[in-house]
Structure formats: structure tokens, C-alpha cells
Coordinates of C-alpha atoms and ligand atoms in Angstrom, one line a residue:
M1 CA 129.2 98.4 99.4
I2 CA 130.7 94.9 99.4
R3 CA 129.8 94.9 103.5
F4 CA 126.2 95.7 102.3
F5 CA 126.6 92.4 99.7
G6 CA 128.5 91.0 103.0
H7 CA 125.5 91.3 104.8
I8 CA 123.0 89.8 102.5
L9 CA 125.3 87.3 102.3
T10 CA 125.0 86.2 106.0
S11 CA 121.6 83.7 106.7
V12 CA 120.2 87.3 108.5
G13 CA 120.3 89.4 105.6
S14 CA 119.2 86.2 103.5
K15 CA 116.4 86.1 106.1
V16 CA 115.1 89.5 106.0
L17 CA 115.6 89.9 101.9
I18 CA 113.0 87.1 101.4
A19 CA 111.2 88.2 103.8
L20 CA 110.7 92.0 101.7
S21 CA 111.0 90.6 98.6
G22 CA 108.1 87.5 99.5
L23 CA 105.6 90.9 101.2
A24 CA 106.4 92.9 98.2
L25 CA 105.0 89.6 96.5
A26 CA 102.0 89.0 98.3
G27 CA 101.0 92.6 97.9
F28 CA 100.9 91.9 93.9
V29 CA 98.9 88.8 94.9
V30 CA 96.3 90.9 97.4
F31 CA 95.9 93.9 93.8
H32 CA 95.7 91.3 91.4
M33 CA 92.9 89.4 93.2
L34 CA 91.2 92.4 93.8
G35 CA 91.6 93.5 89.8
N36 CA 90.2 89.5 89.0
L37 CA 87.5 90.8 91.7
Q38 CA 85.5 92.4 88.6
V39 CA 84.9 90.2 86.4
F40 CA 81.6 90.4 89.0
Q41 CA 80.7 93.9 87.1
G42 CA 80.9 92.4 84.1
P43 CA 83.1 92.1 80.9
E44 CA 83.3 95.6 80.8
A45 CA 84.9 96.8 83.7
L46 CA 87.8 93.6 83.6
N47 CA 88.1 94.0 80.1
S48 CA 88.7 98.2 80.3
Y49 CA 90.4 97.3 83.1
A50 CA 93.1 94.8 81.3
A51 CA 93.4 97.1 78.7
L52 CA 93.7 100.0 80.7
L53 CA 97.3 97.8 81.7
R54 CA 98.1 97.4 78.0
E55 CA 98.1 101.2 77.2
M56 CA 101.0 101.7 79.9
P57 CA 103.1 99.2 78.4
M58 CA 106.5 101.5 79.7
A59 CA 104.7 100.8 83.3
L60 CA 103.4 97.0 82.7
W61 CA 106.9 95.9 81.5
S62 CA 108.0 97.4 84.6
V63 CA 106.0 95.9 86.8
R64 CA 106.5 92.8 85.2
V65 CA 110.5 93.1 84.4
T66 CA 110.4 94.3 88.3
L67 CA 108.0 91.3 89.5
L68 CA 110.4 88.7 87.7
A69 CA 113.7 89.9 89.6
I70 CA 111.8 89.9 92.8
V71 CA 110.9 86.3 92.2
A72 CA 114.2 84.8 91.4
L73 CA 116.0 87.0 94.1
H74 CA 113.1 84.7 96.1
I75 CA 113.7 81.5 95.4
G76 CA 117.8 81.4 95.1
L77 CA 117.8 83.6 98.4
S78 CA 115.4 81.0 99.8
I79 CA 117.0 78.1 97.7
R80 CA 120.4 79.4 99.2
L81 CA 119.1 79.7 103.1
A82 CA 117.8 76.1 103.1
I83 CA 121.1 74.6 101.6
H84 CA 122.3 76.5 104.1
N85 CA 120.9 75.8 107.2
R86 CA 121.1 72.0 106.0
R87 CA 125.1 72.2 105.9
A88 CA 124.7 73.7 109.1
R89 CA 122.6 70.2 110.6
P90 CA 124.7 67.7 108.4
V91 CA 123.8 65.4 110.6
G92 CA 120.0 64.5 110.1
Y93 CA 117.9 63.8 113.0
V94 CA 116.4 60.5 113.9
T95 CA 113.0 61.5 115.2
H96 CA 111.2 64.5 114.6
H97 CA 110.1 66.7 117.2
Y98 CA 108.3 70.0 115.5
R99 CA 107.2 71.9 119.3
R100 CA 106.0 75.2 117.4
A101 CA 106.8 74.5 113.8
S102 CA 103.1 74.5 112.3
L103 CA 102.4 72.1 109.0
G104 CA 103.1 75.3 107.0
S105 CA 106.6 76.4 108.0
R106 CA 107.3 72.9 107.8
T107 CA 106.3 72.9 104.2
M108 CA 107.3 76.1 102.9
A109 CA 110.0 73.8 100.2
L110 CA 106.8 72.0 99.2
T111 CA 104.1 74.8 98.9
G112 CA 106.7 76.8 97.4
S113 CA 107.8 75.1 94.5
L114 CA 104.1 74.0 93.6
L115 CA 103.2 77.7 93.9
L116 CA 105.6 78.3 91.0
L117 CA 104.0 75.3 88.9
F118 CA 100.7 77.3 89.5
I119 CA 101.9 80.5 88.2
L120 CA 103.9 79.0 85.4
F121 CA 101.2 77.1 84.5
H122 CA 98.4 80.4 84.7
L123 CA 101.0 82.2 82.8
L124 CA 100.6 80.1 79.8
H125 CA 97.4 79.9 80.3
L126 CA 95.9 83.3 81.0
T127 CA 98.6 85.4 80.0
A128 CA 100.1 83.2 76.6
G129 CA 97.2 81.8 76.0
V130 CA 99.0 78.2 75.3
V131 CA 97.1 76.0 77.0
D132 CA 93.7 77.1 75.2
P133 CA 94.3 78.8 72.1
S134 CA 91.7 78.7 70.7
S135 CA 89.7 81.3 73.0
H136 CA 92.8 83.0 73.5
N137 CA 92.5 85.9 71.1
R138 CA 88.8 86.9 70.8
L139 CA 88.1 91.0 70.9
D140 CA 84.9 92.5 73.0
L141 CA 82.3 94.4 71.9
R142 CA 84.7 97.2 72.1
G143 CA 87.6 95.8 70.5
H144 CA 89.3 95.1 73.8
R145 CA 90.7 91.5 74.6
D146 CA 88.1 89.7 75.8
V147 CA 89.6 88.5 79.6
F148 CA 86.6 88.5 80.6
G149 CA 85.6 85.7 78.4
N150 CA 88.6 83.7 78.7
V151 CA 88.5 83.6 82.4
V152 CA 84.5 82.6 81.8
H153 CA 85.6 80.2 79.5
A154 CA 88.6 78.9 81.6
F155 CA 86.2 77.5 84.8
Q156 CA 83.6 76.0 82.8
N157 CA 86.3 73.4 82.1
P158 CA 85.8 71.4 85.3
V159 CA 90.3 70.1 84.8
L160 CA 90.9 73.6 85.1
V161 CA 88.7 74.9 88.2
L162 CA 89.8 71.9 89.6
I163 CA 94.0 73.2 88.6
Y164 CA 92.7 76.2 90.4
L165 CA 91.1 75.6 93.7
V166 CA 94.3 73.2 94.3
G167 CA 96.9 76.7 93.2
Q168 CA 94.6 78.2 95.7
A169 CA 95.2 76.3 98.1
V170 CA 98.4 76.0 97.8
L171 CA 98.9 79.7 97.6
G172 CA 96.5 80.1 101.0
F173 CA 99.1 77.5 102.7
H174 CA 102.3 79.1 101.6
L175 CA 101.1 83.0 101.7
S176 CA 99.6 81.8 105.4
H177 CA 102.8 80.6 107.1
A178 CA 105.2 82.9 105.0
L179 CA 103.3 86.7 105.3
S180 CA 103.2 86.3 109.5
S181 CA 107.0 85.1 109.2
S182 CA 107.6 87.8 107.2
L183 CA 106.2 90.4 109.3
Q184 CA 108.0 88.6 112.8
T185 CA 111.7 88.3 111.1
L186 CA 111.1 92.2 109.8
G187 CA 109.4 93.5 113.5
M188 CA 110.7 93.8 116.9
E189 CA 110.4 90.7 119.4
H190 CA 107.5 92.1 121.4
P191 CA 104.7 89.5 122.7
M192 CA 102.1 92.0 121.4
L193 CA 103.0 92.9 117.9
D194 CA 104.4 88.8 117.6
R195 CA 100.5 87.7 118.0
L196 CA 99.3 90.9 115.8
F197 CA 101.6 89.6 113.3
R198 CA 100.9 85.9 113.7
G199 CA 97.2 86.4 113.3
A200 CA 97.7 88.8 110.0
G201 CA 99.2 86.3 108.2
P202 CA 96.7 83.9 108.0
L203 CA 94.0 86.4 107.6
I204 CA 95.4 87.6 104.8
A205 CA 95.8 84.6 103.0
L206 CA 92.7 83.7 103.6
S207 CA 90.9 87.0 102.0
V208 CA 93.0 86.5 98.8
V209 CA 92.0 82.8 98.7
V210 CA 88.6 83.4 99.1
G211 CA 88.6 86.7 96.8
N212 CA 89.9 83.7 94.1
V213 CA 88.1 80.8 94.8
A214 CA 85.3 83.2 94.7
I215 CA 85.2 84.0 91.3
V216 CA 85.6 80.5 90.4
L217 CA 83.1 78.9 91.5
A218 CA 80.9 81.7 90.6
I219 CA 82.0 81.0 86.9
A220 CA 81.7 77.2 87.8
F221 CA 78.5 77.3 89.0
G222 CA 76.9 79.6 86.5
L223 CA 76.3 82.6 88.6
V224 CA 78.8 84.8 86.6
H225 CA 78.3 84.0 82.6
A226 CA 78.9 85.4 78.9
Ligands
LIG301 C1 91.1 82.6 90.3 C2 92.3 83.6 90.6 C3 92.9 83.8 89.2 C4 92.8 84.3 87.9 C5 90.6 84.9 88.0 C6 93.9 85.6 87.7 C7 93.5 86.2 86.6 C8 94.5 86.1 85.6 C9 94.3 87.1 84.3 C10 93.2 87.0 83.5 C11 95.3 87.3 83.9 C12 95.9 87.9 82.2 C13 95.5 89.0 82.8 C14 95.6 90.0 80.9 O1 96.3 89.0 79.8 O2 95.3 91.2 81.1 C15 96.3 86.9 85.2 C16 98.1 87.3 84.6 C17 98.8 87.1 85.8 N1 98.4 86.5 87.0 FE1 96.6 85.8 87.3 N2 95.1 84.6 88.3 C18 94.2 84.2 88.8 C19 95.6 84.6 90.4 C20 96.3 84.1 90.1 C21 97.7 84.5 91.1 C22 97.2 83.4 92.8 C23 98.7 84.8 90.9 C24 100.5 84.6 91.7 C25 100.6 83.3 93.0 C26 98.5 85.0 89.8 C27 100.0 85.8 89.1 C28 99.4 86.6 87.7 C29 100.4 87.2 87.1 C30 102.2 86.7 87.3 C31 100.1 86.8 86.0 C32 100.6 88.0 84.7 C33 100.6 89.7 84.5 C34 101.1 90.1 83.7 O3 102.2 90.9 83.7 O4 100.4 90.4 82.8 N3 97.6 85.3 89.6 N4 95.7 86.5 86.1

């Protein structure tokens, strides 16, 4: 046990845990986007889906607590690793030569922090209803929470559209590099796998962003309405 935690404290152990926790969070983001696409099927589909999740409070809260623990682990270990790497290189480079490092990899800390801010805003907005309390507690015709109505109401507001579009751009950048590098951390040093993993990150990130942006823009342009 002590050896296990000792291994986690090494930078290799941290990298593996950051990769695994990142992949779990990416899995949630893909699943969440697919669930939200039910906006295109109308209020009944999205509201019944949201109601179904709430009818299983034990499962819902288990997932929420697990997600929170994974987020805390991911952020905590990332900060620790960044500090460790900085300490290992006490003299800052005078000039920066970024040879293979992509823009995504150089901006992980920035995009990660912005993504966290977006998620906090998003939870206050659509889960807690703090950003726009007037519309949050409405019920639909079947007595379910009107999640569809909340989402449509939100993206009729240009400021919220802009915040969510910026959030998606940040998510895309972070996810694209994070997925490729997580898969590489966990993968074997093989040129074919390497190429596959490098391509998979941007592809999955793009699919998530396209799905989410489609929801925001379809509502903003009136293609989906209450
Ligand atoms: C346009 C994009 C998005 C839409 C339309 C959307 C929609 C929603 C809605 C409607 C809820 C509340 C569900 C309910 O109360 O039953 C929610 C919750 C949530 N969203 Fe999103 N979301 C989007 C993007 C994201 C992204 C990019 C993330 C993470 C990176 C995210 C993370 C979450 C989390 C963690 C919750 C709380 C889930 C819970 O425990 O109830 N969402 N989202």
C-alpha cells in the first residue's frame, strides 16, 4: 500500500493518474453532449431524460460525488506536477523554443483554469439556477422540471450564447491536446499507435464541440424554440 502511494507521488504515477482521470472526465463530457442533443427531439425527450436521472437519486449522487472527486484529483495532481516540473528547472529559459509542443500543450494550465471557470458558471446557471432564477423552477405539461425550457430560454440571450461559445472553444483546445497526450501516456511507444492517438484527440474534441455548439446556435437562430 505504502509502495502504491509512493508510486503515485512520483511524476510518472501522477501523469498516469492525470491521464486516467482526464479520460474519465472526457467520457462524461461526451455522454453529456449526447444526452443534451435530445434538445433536437423536443421538450418531452429532454425533460423525461432529466427526470429519469433524478428518479435515481442514489445513482445520480454517486456519479456527482465520483465526478467531483475525479475533478479534484485531476486538478490537484496537475498543479502538483506543474510545480514539480518548474522546480526541476529552476532557471527559466531566456528564449522559448517550442519544437514539437503544440499550442494546445503549451496552454494546458490556462485552458484548464478557464474550463474550470466555465464549468462553475455552467453549474450555477443550469443546475443551481442562480444566474437566471426567473426561469429555473418552471415545470412542463407533465409536471417534470422544464430543462428544455431553461436551455431554450438561456440561448435566446446573446450574452449567454457568447459565454457558452467561448466555453466550447476553451473545451475544444483543452480536450484536444489532453486526449491525445493521455492516450500517449497510457499507450505504448509505437509509431502507429502514436499517430492514431494524436489524431483521436482532436477528432473526439471536435465532435463534442460541434454537438454542443449546434445546440447553442440552433436555439440562438430560432431553429429550436419553446
Ligand atoms: C452547450 C453545451 C451544454 C449544454 C446545453 C448543457 C446543458 C446542461 C443542463 C441542462 C444541465 C442541468 C441538467 C439538469 O438539471 O437535469 C447541465 C448540467 C451539467 N453540465 Fe452541462 N451542458 C453543456 C456543456 C457542458 C460542458 C462542456 C460540461 C463540462 C465540461 C458540462 C458539465 C455539466 C455538469 C457537471 C452538470 C451537472 C450534472 C448534474 O450533476 O446534475 N456541461 N448541463
